[in-house]
Amino acid sequence: MDEMEEELKCPVCGSFFREPIILPCSHNICLACARNILVQTPDAESPQSSRASGSGVSDYDYLDLDKMSLYSEADSGYGSYGGFVSAPTTPCQKSPNGVRVFPPAVPQPPSQHHLLGHPGSLPPIPRNSCLTCPQCHRSLILDERGLRGFAKNRVLEGVVDRYQQSKTAALKCQLCEKSPKEATVMCEQCDVFYCDPCRLRCHPPRGPLAKHRLVPPAQGSISRRTSPRKISTCTEHELENLSMYCVQCKMPVCYQCLEEGKHGTHEVKALGAMWKLHKGQLSQALNILSDRATEAKEFLVQLRNMVQHIQPTDGPGRPLLVTSGWGTLKENGVEFEACLVAQCDALIDALNRRKAQLLTRVNNEHEHKLKVVRDQISHCTVKLRQTTGLMEYCLEVIKENDPSGFLQISDALIRRVHMTEGQWGKGTLTPRMTSDFDLTLDSGPLLQTIHQLDFIQMKVPSAPMLQLEECCTINNSATLSWKQPPLSTIAVDGYILELDDGNGGQFREVYVGTETICTVDGLHYNSTYMSRVKAFNASGVGQYSKTLAMQTSETGQSPCDMQTLATVAWFTFDPASAHPDIILSNDNLTVTCNSYDDRVVMGNSGFSRGVHYWEITVDRYDNHPDPAFGVARGDVLKDVMLGKDDKAWAMYVDNNRSWFMHNNSHTNRTDGGVSEEATVGVLLDFTRGVLIFLINDEQQGPVAFEGIEGIYYPAVSLNRNVQVTLHTGLPIPDFYTPGEADLSGSVC
């Protein structure tokens, strides 16, 4: 639990929280510390609309308060208020944990101990007092209730108490006659701490005592001190208990708030139900974060191993120059260094000077690798410590049995857990540096070129990895995609793609080049082609990838003439990749939905070259919905309108007008909508890289999107008020003239 300690310390005083209060920004601060950092503002600059009590300002409504901020990251370190001369400008201070805070701007009461011991007897707060959060630096104007307007964080107070008790000295046995021994158990029914001898003598596990529950001393000490759950009262109506939860304001409220307060028209739910719901949400978020923490621990072990592999074996002045994967470097390093010295000695004085330069370069590379890996270890360790601390704190919060207190902080904790889990996203647990020194000395250059001597790479590339999710066949075309293995640092000059004859014959080269995706056209229908790829560089050709079988379509036209610009293809909607709310019929050509929300369905064929055109007729159109038509990547979101994310390019249309949309950006509003029996056409031209839409055989607006390249699937989004039918295998419209086509046998 040591990692949790930072979560339990006040950002102002650096000590454990005492009587913590919750600010509207969800941060916590000691009650005494809050009073110490109050700043008085002038009467004319105190907007009544910006009262900062727990119910006067929403959690994120800082637009007005930001205008009165007394501190910013860009100022010189001094807090002041423009035009306010009654209180002198004072420099800001630093708390023990490094957070800058303001000193008191009003005279302090004479007895500070009295303030801390009796919070209820705090003297009145001066009018127009301002409190700046020491963590997010948001300025909050207090109302007439002063600091009493902020809710107390009883959950945090309980967690701090349990944590401090767990650090206290060992509990002693209560029945030892002379020098008490350390207690080993506590009986919850007897309320007595026992050492082992006294337990066997005074509390035998038989008879009526056999049913008593024995717990560890620390747990028993906490349960002994735990009082029955205190009923929380409303900060607005101090005589009313908190019994409901306002969903819109995200805070507990009382019945009087609902009858006469601003929550009267808001959605409210039972306090207990929301308590259980938020506990469940926090537990689910913690499970995901726990998995990230486990991965981070394994990742740290991997990084520490890399340091050992990179670390020199004979002192800092003798770096190791080669490696064999994750194996031991010592033998290879010593052998290579001896060879390097022998070669340099044979090249007389000029070669010796060059040798010194090369060794310096290798040493710099070694130091660079160590620095990168050590920096990543340090960064990951700090992040893991913070993550573990947050996890332990959240687990302690979940143990609390105070619904209102829990709900006061649960939203902020859930957001923190999700934000922390997001910080362990893709790439965080990937080494930034390998331990390999892929350098080989070539002794072939002549003596007159000694000053051009350098290390060269003498390793062939590794076998490429086929990206199966991007490999597909469309009619009589096959698209393959591949990449180099992760962490591979060996240079690649190009790739060689090979296919057999579709009948189990010999492989033949169909592509040689630097691209990592290739579409091969003109294949036979109803055939299975075996494909493989290998990489090459100046050192030679590497090994083949795994062999992939590609099945072309069973029916269709004969392989089209390469001079033909338009590609006639037949496809249907794909039930396998469609959202569960999608309803398909008519051999997967007709689609509707059983939800009022927009859902996405894609075609079962993707396109990467050529010119393609298909149409969609509107069979049913009720209540003026906004169906969307277009193309999408394979990983497009299925539960939102097409074009809301960056994986889709679409036109959405109602009964009067249409818009183009990509990545939630709406452009080119155009008059003219759809109705029942209307026809929407989609024209996808890879030769020009454009996407065009038509309504009832007329082009709708300008060219919708340009720069189209890659693999795209036809896609539609609709709700239950729309039903459409797909029509494929259509020629391109007469008004459209395709661009220049690539007439080669394969296009990548």
XYZ file of C-alpha atoms in Angstrom:
748
model
C 0.000 0.000 0.000
C 3.007 2.308 0.021
C 2.274 3.468 -3.537
C -1.114 4.779 -2.375
C 0.423 7.243 0.087
C 0.651 10.099 -2.447
C -3.090 9.792 -3.078
C -3.729 10.455 0.615
C -1.656 13.648 0.991
C -2.903 17.215 0.704
C -1.385 19.114 -2.277
C -0.904 22.186 -0.040
C 0.627 20.966 3.218
C 2.029 17.683 1.887
C 0.684 15.814 4.950
C -2.125 13.314 5.205
C -5.557 14.844 4.623
C -7.327 16.229 7.697
C -11.019 17.020 7.303
C -10.761 16.985 3.468
C -13.330 18.857 1.396
C -14.232 18.259 -2.252
C -13.839 21.190 -4.643
C -16.113 21.459 -7.726
C -13.134 20.393 -9.876
C -13.155 17.013 -7.997
C -9.821 17.702 -6.270
C -9.464 17.475 -2.482
C -7.872 19.809 0.067
C -7.664 19.999 3.868
C -10.239 22.326 5.422
C -7.520 24.256 7.277
C -5.374 24.482 4.145
C -8.341 25.789 2.169
C -8.747 28.600 4.646
C -5.033 29.390 4.526
C -5.002 29.936 0.759
C -8.144 32.068 0.532
C -7.708 35.367 -1.318
C -10.112 38.290 -0.942
C -11.352 39.874 -4.187
C -12.793 43.394 -4.694
C -16.544 43.896 -4.482
C -16.865 45.132 -8.059
C -15.202 42.036 -9.492
C -17.280 39.388 -7.702
C -19.815 37.959 -10.158
C -22.801 36.599 -8.310
C -23.272 34.025 -11.020
C -19.936 32.404 -10.211
C -20.553 31.224 -6.671
C -18.347 28.242 -6.017
C -20.194 26.135 -3.493
C -20.722 22.481 -4.090
C -24.080 23.155 -5.748
C -23.514 26.592 -7.280
C -21.127 25.632 -10.092
C -21.079 22.494 -12.209
C -17.947 20.372 -12.225
C -16.631 21.815 -15.456
C -18.265 25.229 -15.752
C -15.173 27.401 -15.569
C -15.793 29.816 -18.438
C -16.610 32.706 -16.083
C -14.246 31.674 -13.326
C -11.300 31.488 -15.697
C -11.641 35.216 -16.302
C -10.906 35.818 -12.610
C -8.079 33.337 -12.251
C -5.415 34.701 -9.910
C -2.755 32.343 -11.114
C -1.585 30.834 -14.387
C 1.310 28.686 -15.536
C 2.608 31.555 -17.644
C 2.843 34.259 -14.980
C 5.989 35.190 -13.082
C 5.077 33.328 -9.889
C 3.253 36.184 -8.163
C -0.492 36.250 -7.575
C -2.277 39.570 -7.911
C -5.654 40.956 -8.822
C -5.841 43.838 -11.290
C -7.125 47.034 -9.753
C -7.230 45.626 -6.208
C -4.950 47.661 -3.977
C -6.252 46.991 -0.502
C -4.301 43.736 -0.212
C -0.633 43.766 -1.264
C 0.678 41.411 -3.897
C 2.374 38.388 -2.336
C 4.568 35.723 -3.871
C 3.158 32.239 -4.261
C 4.704 29.387 -2.306
C 5.469 25.734 -2.947
C 3.963 22.922 -0.933
C 6.132 19.929 0.060
C 4.958 17.989 -3.001
C 5.897 20.753 -5.448
C 2.453 22.287 -6.103
C 2.442 26.104 -6.065
C -0.156 27.649 -3.743
C -1.078 31.130 -2.542
C -0.244 32.430 0.928
C -3.093 33.764 3.081
C -4.309 37.131 1.855
C -6.362 37.902 4.978
C -5.206 38.122 8.610
C -5.148 34.751 10.323
C -7.108 34.109 13.522
C -4.932 34.148 16.622
C -5.418 30.491 17.529
C -4.622 28.143 14.657
C -4.869 25.095 16.915
C -8.382 26.124 17.809
C -9.291 26.205 14.139
C -7.975 22.757 13.465
C -9.515 21.193 16.499
C -13.005 22.664 16.093
C -13.908 23.148 12.449
C -17.430 24.041 13.355
C -16.237 27.153 15.170
C -14.344 28.704 12.271
C -14.667 32.501 12.174
C -16.690 33.864 9.259
C -15.072 34.019 5.822
C -14.596 37.580 4.501
C -16.966 38.620 1.739
C -15.924 37.954 -1.880
C -13.295 35.373 -0.902
C -11.659 33.425 -3.720
C -10.136 29.944 -3.512
C -7.699 28.666 -6.155
C -7.353 24.889 -6.538
C -3.665 24.074 -5.986
C -3.749 21.281 -8.580
C -5.699 22.580 -11.593
C -5.446 26.324 -10.639
C -9.156 26.975 -11.125
C -10.427 30.033 -9.217
C -13.628 29.604 -7.186
C -15.672 32.466 -5.668
C -17.189 31.442 -2.326
C -20.801 32.244 -1.471
C -22.221 33.306 1.890
C -21.714 29.802 3.331
C -17.963 30.005 2.770
C -16.084 26.726 3.055
C -19.179 25.059 4.519
C -20.580 25.039 0.999
C -18.089 22.333 -0.013
C -18.937 18.733 0.803
C -16.678 16.820 3.169
C -14.928 13.792 1.697
C -15.696 11.249 4.391
C -14.606 8.359 2.175
C -11.113 9.808 1.786
C -10.994 10.548 5.522
C -11.814 6.915 6.275
C -9.180 5.617 3.859
C -6.536 7.868 5.453
C -7.496 6.615 8.910
C -7.223 2.975 7.856
C -3.900 3.591 6.144
C -2.412 5.314 9.184
C -3.662 2.582 11.492
C -2.025 -0.070 9.278
C 1.319 1.690 9.846
C 1.055 1.824 13.651
C 2.940 -0.442 16.072
C 1.888 -4.061 16.592
C -1.119 -4.621 18.855
C -0.509 -6.356 22.166
C -2.334 -9.244 23.805
C -4.891 -8.108 26.396
C -4.674 -11.205 28.612
C -0.938 -11.536 29.210
C -0.290 -11.011 32.955
C 3.228 -9.501 32.862
C 4.852 -8.275 29.647
C 2.156 -8.438 26.943
C 3.117 -10.339 23.811
C 2.241 -9.344 20.287
C -1.357 -10.201 19.435
C -1.913 -12.680 16.618
C -5.742 -12.682 16.413
C -8.781 -10.769 17.597
C -12.169 -12.286 18.406
C -14.924 -10.151 16.967
C -17.524 -11.485 19.421
C -15.349 -11.174 22.550
C -13.697 -7.943 21.332
C -10.370 -9.133 22.767
C -6.843 -9.389 21.282
C -5.046 -12.700 21.940
C -1.504 -13.967 21.543
C -1.177 -17.634 20.585
C -0.650 -19.002 24.157
C -3.530 -16.954 25.586
C -5.805 -17.956 22.706
C -5.194 -21.645 23.323
C -5.681 -21.182 27.079
C -8.610 -18.762 27.196
C -10.335 -19.140 23.819
C -10.216 -22.839 22.814
C -11.785 -23.692 19.416
C -14.520 -25.869 20.922
C -17.883 -25.557 22.526
C -19.669 -22.203 22.162
C -16.370 -20.478 21.342
C -15.986 -22.550 18.183
C -18.508 -20.292 16.412
C -16.592 -17.092 17.198
C -14.848 -15.366 14.313
C -11.113 -14.729 14.681
C -9.544 -12.071 12.457
C -6.026 -10.567 12.113
C -5.259 -7.840 14.687
C -5.081 -5.011 12.151
C -8.477 -5.881 10.707
C -9.939 -6.218 14.175
C -8.560 -2.848 15.212
C -10.211 -1.160 12.254
C -13.559 -2.895 12.749
C -13.483 -1.970 16.454
C -13.092 1.720 15.587
C -15.561 1.737 12.732
C -18.756 3.487 13.782
C -22.167 2.907 12.223
C -22.671 4.674 8.945
C -23.385 8.332 9.482
C -26.364 9.777 7.692
C -25.195 12.596 5.419
C -27.067 15.871 5.401
C -27.599 18.277 2.515
C -25.277 21.290 2.285
C -28.208 23.438 1.083
C -30.730 22.153 3.666
C -28.772 21.104 6.738
C -31.744 19.406 8.418
C -32.467 17.146 5.429
C -30.748 13.806 4.761
C -29.297 13.019 1.339
C -31.560 10.361 -0.127
C -31.517 10.797 -3.933
C -28.908 11.287 -6.682
C -29.203 13.945 -9.400
C -27.987 12.370 -12.651
C -27.544 15.694 -14.455
C -25.574 17.443 -11.678
C -23.874 14.197 -10.577
C -24.372 14.821 -6.875
C -26.527 13.539 -3.961
C -29.570 15.676 -3.117
C -32.382 15.716 -0.571
C -36.160 15.813 -1.074
C -36.302 19.536 -0.381
C -33.814 20.136 -3.233
C -36.230 18.337 -5.551
C -39.257 20.301 -4.365
C -37.897 23.839 -4.346
C -34.298 23.739 -5.670
C -32.770 23.711 -9.115
C -32.884 19.898 -9.213
C -36.677 19.820 -9.430
C -36.714 19.228 -13.190
C -33.631 17.007 -13.282
C -33.529 13.229 -13.566
C -32.984 11.676 -10.121
C -32.388 8.105 -9.014
C -32.242 6.255 -5.726
C -29.035 6.855 -3.777
C -28.458 3.167 -3.054
C -28.943 2.109 -6.671
C -26.480 4.699 -7.960
C -24.035 3.722 -5.195
C -24.031 0.121 -6.407
C -23.901 1.181 -10.076
C -20.851 3.433 -9.595
C -19.100 0.823 -7.473
C -19.567 -1.643 -10.294
C -18.264 0.842 -12.876
C -15.207 1.604 -10.753
C -14.548 -2.113 -10.237
C -14.751 -2.784 -13.983
C -12.388 0.100 -14.732
C -9.994 -1.189 -12.058
C -9.942 -4.643 -13.657
C -8.762 -3.127 -16.947
C -6.214 -0.935 -15.178
C -4.971 -3.951 -13.202
C -4.252 -5.772 -16.461
C -2.276 -2.745 -17.656
C -0.298 -2.699 -14.418
C 0.549 -6.391 -14.826
C 1.726 -5.763 -18.381
C 3.779 -2.829 -17.127
C 5.527 -5.007 -14.538
C 6.411 -7.578 -17.190
C 7.541 -4.771 -19.470
C 9.856 -3.409 -16.769
C 11.456 -6.849 -16.415
C 12.007 -6.860 -20.183
C 13.595 -3.412 -20.084
C 15.903 -4.350 -17.204
C 17.014 -7.399 -19.151
C 17.809 -5.128 -22.077
C 20.030 -3.006 -19.820
C 21.946 -6.123 -18.791
C 22.357 -7.153 -22.432
C 23.560 -3.696 -23.485
C 25.765 -3.119 -20.426
C 29.518 -3.594 -21.224
C 31.204 -6.585 -19.579
C 34.697 -5.186 -19.014
C 34.022 -1.667 -17.751
C 32.593 1.488 -19.246
C 35.484 1.927 -21.648
C 34.882 -1.371 -23.482
C 31.476 -1.373 -25.166
C 30.151 -4.566 -26.735
C 29.644 -4.234 -30.484
C 27.448 -7.133 -31.550
C 24.616 -9.199 -30.177
C 22.738 -12.361 -31.003
C 19.123 -11.597 -30.112
C 18.583 -11.836 -26.370
C 21.560 -14.108 -25.755
C 24.787 -13.444 -23.929
C 26.904 -10.700 -25.462
C 30.247 -11.261 -23.797
C 31.773 -13.899 -26.081
C 30.625 -12.223 -29.301
C 31.729 -8.804 -28.055
C 35.252 -9.915 -27.067
C 35.749 -11.870 -30.274
C 34.557 -9.035 -32.483
C 36.668 -6.449 -30.667
C 39.797 -8.585 -31.090
C 39.063 -8.900 -34.819
C 38.494 -5.170 -35.072
C 41.840 -4.390 -33.370
C 43.701 -6.861 -35.624
C 42.260 -5.304 -38.778
C 42.995 -1.770 -37.589
C 46.628 -2.675 -36.742
C 47.121 -3.957 -40.314
C 46.074 -0.612 -41.801
C 49.006 1.290 -40.168
C 48.641 4.847 -38.838
C 45.773 6.065 -40.981
C 43.679 3.023 -40.071
C 44.495 3.494 -36.374
C 43.118 7.036 -36.485
C 39.976 5.767 -38.165
C 39.715 2.976 -35.609
C 39.539 5.521 -32.787
C 36.694 7.301 -34.565
C 34.740 4.070 -35.053
C 35.149 3.002 -31.432
C 33.937 6.409 -30.295
C 30.892 6.041 -32.504
C 30.082 2.602 -31.111
C 30.530 3.832 -27.560
C 28.177 6.735 -28.226
C 25.625 4.309 -29.635
C 26.007 2.136 -26.539
C 25.543 5.092 -24.218
C 22.565 6.242 -26.249
C 20.898 2.832 -26.000
C 21.505 2.700 -22.242
C 20.132 6.196 -21.773
C 16.988 5.505 -23.814
C 16.230 2.246 -21.998
C 17.017 3.656 -18.554
C 14.880 6.706 -19.221
C 12.039 4.431 -20.293
C 12.492 2.324 -17.152
C 12.373 5.420 -14.989
C 9.310 6.780 -16.782
C 7.486 3.450 -16.664
C 8.378 2.906 -12.995
C 6.946 6.272 -11.988
C 3.814 5.680 -14.036
C 3.387 2.157 -12.587
C 3.839 3.504 -9.061
C 1.178 6.119 -9.670
C -1.112 3.507 -11.232
C -0.644 1.104 -8.322
C -1.260 3.901 -5.837
C -4.465 4.869 -7.602
C -5.592 1.232 -7.695
C -5.013 0.732 -3.985
C -6.761 3.995 -3.171
C -9.763 3.048 -5.328
C -9.973 -0.389 -3.694
C -10.040 1.282 -0.300
C -12.739 3.682 -1.496
C -14.852 0.733 -2.714
C -14.737 -0.708 0.811
C -16.552 2.367 2.159
C -20.194 1.902 3.092
C -21.258 5.524 2.760
C -23.266 5.870 -0.490
C -23.411 9.649 -0.608
C -19.770 10.067 0.301
C -18.797 7.507 -2.306
C -20.912 9.123 -5.020
C -19.338 12.510 -4.325
C -15.983 11.206 -5.598
C -16.901 8.197 -7.727
C -17.229 10.093 -11.030
C -13.850 11.724 -10.607
C -12.242 8.389 -9.659
C -13.807 6.605 -12.622
C -12.508 9.327 -14.958
C -9.041 9.093 -13.395
C -8.983 5.324 -13.731
C -10.038 5.506 -17.398
C -7.520 8.288 -18.058
C -4.738 6.317 -16.330
C -5.680 3.180 -18.263
C -5.532 5.201 -21.493
C -1.980 6.277 -20.640
C -0.957 2.616 -20.924
C -2.193 2.572 -24.511
C -0.634 1.281 -27.652
C 3.129 1.821 -27.781
C 3.601 2.536 -24.064
C 4.687 -1.024 -23.340
C 6.936 -1.305 -26.374
C 10.711 -0.903 -26.003
C 11.974 2.307 -27.570
C 15.333 0.713 -28.292
C 16.650 -2.759 -29.078
C 19.757 -4.243 -27.534
C 21.189 -5.211 -30.919
C 24.385 -3.720 -32.357
C 23.981 -4.840 -35.953
C 27.389 -3.658 -37.152
C 30.010 -5.551 -39.139
C 33.410 -4.318 -40.249
C 34.241 -4.706 -43.948
C 38.035 -4.877 -44.534
C 37.756 -4.742 -48.315
C 38.280 -1.039 -49.022
C 41.726 -0.042 -50.256
C 44.236 1.908 -48.168
C 43.644 5.209 -50.052
C 39.939 5.104 -49.015
C 40.747 4.552 -45.360
C 38.980 7.733 -44.275
C 35.704 6.383 -45.722
C 35.887 3.229 -43.629
C 32.590 2.601 -41.813
C 30.447 -0.211 -40.502
C 28.106 -1.852 -42.985
C 25.236 -4.184 -42.436
C 25.804 -7.790 -43.509
C 22.524 -9.411 -42.459
C 19.702 -10.426 -44.757
C 16.198 -9.256 -43.797
C 13.882 -11.342 -41.654
C 10.832 -13.038 -43.147
C 7.959 -10.535 -43.613
C 4.683 -11.010 -41.741
C 1.457 -11.185 -43.758
C -1.265 -8.875 -42.403
C -4.194 -11.247 -42.728
C -6.806 -8.631 -41.780
C -5.891 -6.625 -44.917
C -5.548 -9.556 -47.349
C -8.612 -10.332 -49.446
C -9.900 -11.433 -52.851
C -12.445 -9.508 -54.924
C -13.907 -11.327 -57.908
C -10.745 -12.359 -59.785
C -8.340 -10.000 -57.994
C -6.212 -10.715 -54.910
C -4.864 -8.071 -52.514
C -2.009 -8.937 -50.163
C -0.445 -6.828 -47.418
C 2.639 -7.485 -45.294
C 5.081 -5.806 -42.902
C 8.470 -6.365 -41.278
C 8.576 -8.107 -37.878
C 8.404 -5.810 -34.819
C 11.742 -4.450 -33.531
C 13.485 -5.447 -36.742
C 16.273 -2.929 -37.463
C 17.730 -4.594 -40.567
C 17.445 -2.436 -43.675
C 15.164 -3.661 -46.469
C 15.648 -2.598 -50.088
C 12.485 -4.246 -51.423
C 10.120 -7.203 -51.490
C 9.363 -10.069 -53.871
C 5.770 -11.361 -54.051
C 5.210 -14.821 -55.549
C 2.014 -16.677 -56.568
C 1.524 -20.132 -57.980
C -0.639 -20.869 -61.028
C -3.807 -21.493 -58.991
C -3.561 -25.231 -59.582
C -0.739 -26.250 -57.262
C 2.023 -25.437 -59.759
C 5.324 -23.636 -59.307
C 5.576 -20.157 -57.793
C 6.342 -17.193 -60.021
C 7.245 -13.621 -59.243
C 4.333 -11.207 -59.729
C 5.737 -8.125 -57.988
C 9.160 -6.717 -57.066
C 9.319 -3.330 -55.332
C 9.327 -1.356 -52.126
C 5.559 -1.256 -51.393
C 4.007 -3.436 -48.685
C 0.588 -3.886 -50.318
C -0.154 -5.249 -53.772
C -3.267 -6.096 -55.794
C -2.911 -8.732 -58.527
C -5.620 -8.702 -61.228
C -6.527 -11.043 -64.055
C -6.571 -14.257 -62.004
C -8.767 -17.238 -62.797
C -12.172 -17.486 -61.166
C -12.919 -20.311 -58.737
C -9.219 -20.968 -58.115
C -7.031 -21.205 -55.025
C -3.745 -19.327 -55.313
C -0.849 -19.871 -52.914
C 1.070 -16.666 -52.146
C 4.248 -15.790 -50.248
C 6.620 -12.827 -49.944
C 10.273 -12.300 -49.046
C 12.502 -9.261 -48.458
C 15.948 -8.443 -49.817
C 18.790 -5.958 -49.287
C 22.411 -5.592 -50.404
C 23.403 -8.632 -48.320
C 20.975 -11.008 -50.023
C 17.444 -12.347 -49.978
C 15.725 -13.291 -46.717
C 13.409 -16.162 -45.909
C 9.857 -16.519 -47.210
C 6.857 -15.537 -45.162
C 4.207 -18.079 -44.314
C 2.218 -19.260 -47.337
C -1.298 -17.831 -47.679
C -4.086 -19.455 -49.699
C -6.310 -16.989 -51.613
C -9.662 -18.176 -53.114
C -11.077 -16.174 -56.046
C -14.812 -15.804 -56.698
C -16.723 -18.823 -57.920
C -18.763 -17.016 -60.576
C -18.408 -13.890 -62.660
C -17.221 -12.643 -65.950
C -14.013 -13.849 -67.477
C -10.887 -11.897 -66.541
C -11.533 -8.401 -67.783
C -9.435 -6.760 -70.428
C -6.703 -4.667 -68.805
C -7.701 -1.757 -71.058
C -11.121 -1.607 -69.363
C -11.276 1.202 -66.851
C -14.478 0.223 -65.009
C -14.626 -2.913 -62.880
C -17.958 -4.749 -62.793
C -18.265 -6.499 -59.422
C -21.099 -8.222 -57.597
C -21.353 -8.150 -53.826
C -23.898 -8.181 -50.989
C -24.129 -6.827 -47.465
C -21.978 -8.732 -44.985
C -23.954 -10.136 -41.999
C -20.762 -11.237 -40.227
C -19.401 -7.710 -39.792
C -22.752 -5.897 -39.416
C -23.989 -4.440 -36.120
C -26.241 -6.876 -34.180
C -29.233 -4.540 -34.630
C -29.016 -4.819 -38.428
C -31.725 -6.940 -40.124
C -30.852 -8.460 -43.529
C -33.139 -10.136 -46.065
C -33.428 -10.817 -49.795
C -30.136 -12.788 -49.877
C -28.388 -10.041 -47.905
C -29.311 -7.358 -50.463
C -32.041 -5.632 -48.412
C -31.288 -4.116 -45.013
C -33.092 -2.336 -42.176
C -32.579 -2.006 -38.427
C -34.473 -2.688 -35.187
C -32.989 0.299 -33.319
C -33.796 3.999 -33.362
C -30.044 4.675 -33.345
C -27.924 4.593 -36.496
C -26.206 1.260 -37.172
C -23.626 0.385 -39.849
C -23.531 -2.507 -42.325
C -20.751 -3.027 -44.894
C -20.411 -4.918 -48.141
C -18.700 -8.299 -48.227
C -16.127 -7.124 -50.800
C -13.469 -4.458 -50.536
C -11.982 -2.412 -53.378
C -8.450 -1.075 -53.810
C -8.260 -0.222 -57.535
C -10.398 0.390 -60.600
C -13.692 2.282 -60.998
C -16.753 0.934 -59.161
C -20.389 1.989 -59.126
C -23.355 0.665 -57.166
C -26.826 1.938 -56.305
C -29.109 1.723 -53.284
C -32.891 2.165 -53.570
C -34.930 3.436 -50.634
C -37.758 0.943 -50.017
C -39.175 2.609 -46.887
C -38.623 6.127 -45.459
C -40.592 7.150 -42.338
C -40.314 10.207 -40.040
C -37.545 11.902 -42.065
C -34.445 10.031 -40.779
C -30.831 10.640 -41.965
C -29.444 7.498 -43.618
C -25.804 7.655 -44.716
C -24.146 6.050 -47.744
C -20.480 5.715 -48.657
C -17.352 3.630 -48.083
C -15.435 2.594 -44.971
C -12.387 0.789 -43.661
C -12.790 -2.662 -42.162
C -12.509 -1.358 -38.572
C -15.147 1.386 -38.839
C -17.398 1.993 -35.802
C -20.685 0.133 -36.221
C -22.812 1.868 -33.567
C -22.733 5.468 -34.857
C -23.672 7.201 -38.087
C -21.357 6.481 -41.000
C -18.709 9.220 -41.190
C -18.612 10.001 -37.463
C -15.094 8.520 -37.159
C -12.000 8.702 -39.360
C -12.653 5.274 -40.908
C -15.585 6.242 -43.141
C -16.354 8.685 -45.986
C -20.091 9.205 -46.445
C -23.042 11.340 -47.527
C -25.959 11.554 -45.110
C -29.261 12.842 -46.427
C -32.760 13.702 -45.200
C -35.896 14.578 -47.168
C -34.626 18.060 -48.155
C -30.804 18.181 -48.319
C -27.560 16.277 -47.878
C -24.095 16.707 -46.354
C -20.735 15.004 -46.817
C -19.129 13.749 -43.604
C -15.750 12.287 -42.580
C -14.305 12.205 -39.054
C -17.447 14.028 -37.817
C -16.723 16.991 -40.150
C -19.810 18.109 -42.109
C -19.242 19.819 -45.470
C -20.995 20.818 -48.724
C -24.619 21.123 -47.712
C -26.631 20.536 -50.909
C -30.358 20.894 -51.559
C -32.228 17.792 -52.634
C -33.128 14.838 -50.434
C -34.553 11.344 -50.636
C -37.960 9.800 -50.242
C -39.483 6.398 -50.755
C -38.350 4.798 -54.077
C -35.427 7.225 -54.388
C -32.089 5.915 -55.694
C -28.688 6.791 -54.247
C -25.604 6.051 -56.369
C -22.017 5.716 -55.147
C -19.120 6.124 -57.620
C -15.652 5.105 -56.368
C -12.785 5.864 -58.790
C -9.323 4.717 -57.673
C -7.710 5.913 -60.917
C -8.438 9.484 -59.852
C -8.796 8.783 -56.129
C -12.279 10.352 -55.860
C -15.690 9.491 -54.357
C -18.886 10.902 -55.954
C -22.553 10.560 -54.914
C -25.726 10.633 -57.019
C -29.425 10.947 -56.155
C -31.929 9.771 -58.761
C -29.232 9.619 -61.484
C -28.092 13.226 -60.850
C -24.770 14.080 -59.227
C -25.342 15.379 -55.675
C -22.988 18.277 -54.997
C -19.337 18.431 -56.082
C -16.786 15.635 -55.798
C -17.297 14.476 -52.207
C -13.802 13.256 -51.322
C -10.389 13.151 -52.998
C -7.143 11.311 -52.272
C -8.918 7.950 -51.929
C -6.432 5.071 -51.765
C -6.206 1.780 -49.912
C -8.893 -0.839 -49.309
C -12.503 0.364 -48.903
C -15.797 -1.454 -48.348
C -19.230 -0.190 -49.448
C -21.149 0.856 -46.325
C -24.547 2.149 -45.171
C -25.837 3.434 -41.822
C -29.565 3.598 -41.008
C -32.147 3.147 -38.250
C -35.511 1.394 -38.029
C -37.264 4.137 -40.039
C -35.383 3.217 -43.235
C -35.132 0.120 -45.439
C -32.889 0.002 -48.518
C -31.915 -2.506 -51.212
C -28.460 -2.854 -52.806
C -27.888 -3.136 -56.582
C -24.411 -4.134 -57.844
C -22.725 -5.144 -61.087
C -23.739 -1.828 -62.675
C -21.813 0.102 -65.329
C -20.571 3.557 -64.473
C -22.949 6.457 -65.344
C -22.708 7.884 -68.857
C -21.884 11.402 -67.650
C -18.669 10.251 -65.971
C -15.372 9.854 -67.838
C -12.831 7.783 -65.868
C -9.226 8.908 -65.586
C -6.113 7.196 -66.879
C -5.891 3.600 -65.666
C -2.734 1.704 -64.800
C -2.490 -0.903 -67.542
C 0.099 -3.142 -65.851
C -0.704 -6.623 -64.639
C -0.594 -5.642 -60.967
C -1.030 -2.411 -59.113
C 0.303 -1.702 -55.625
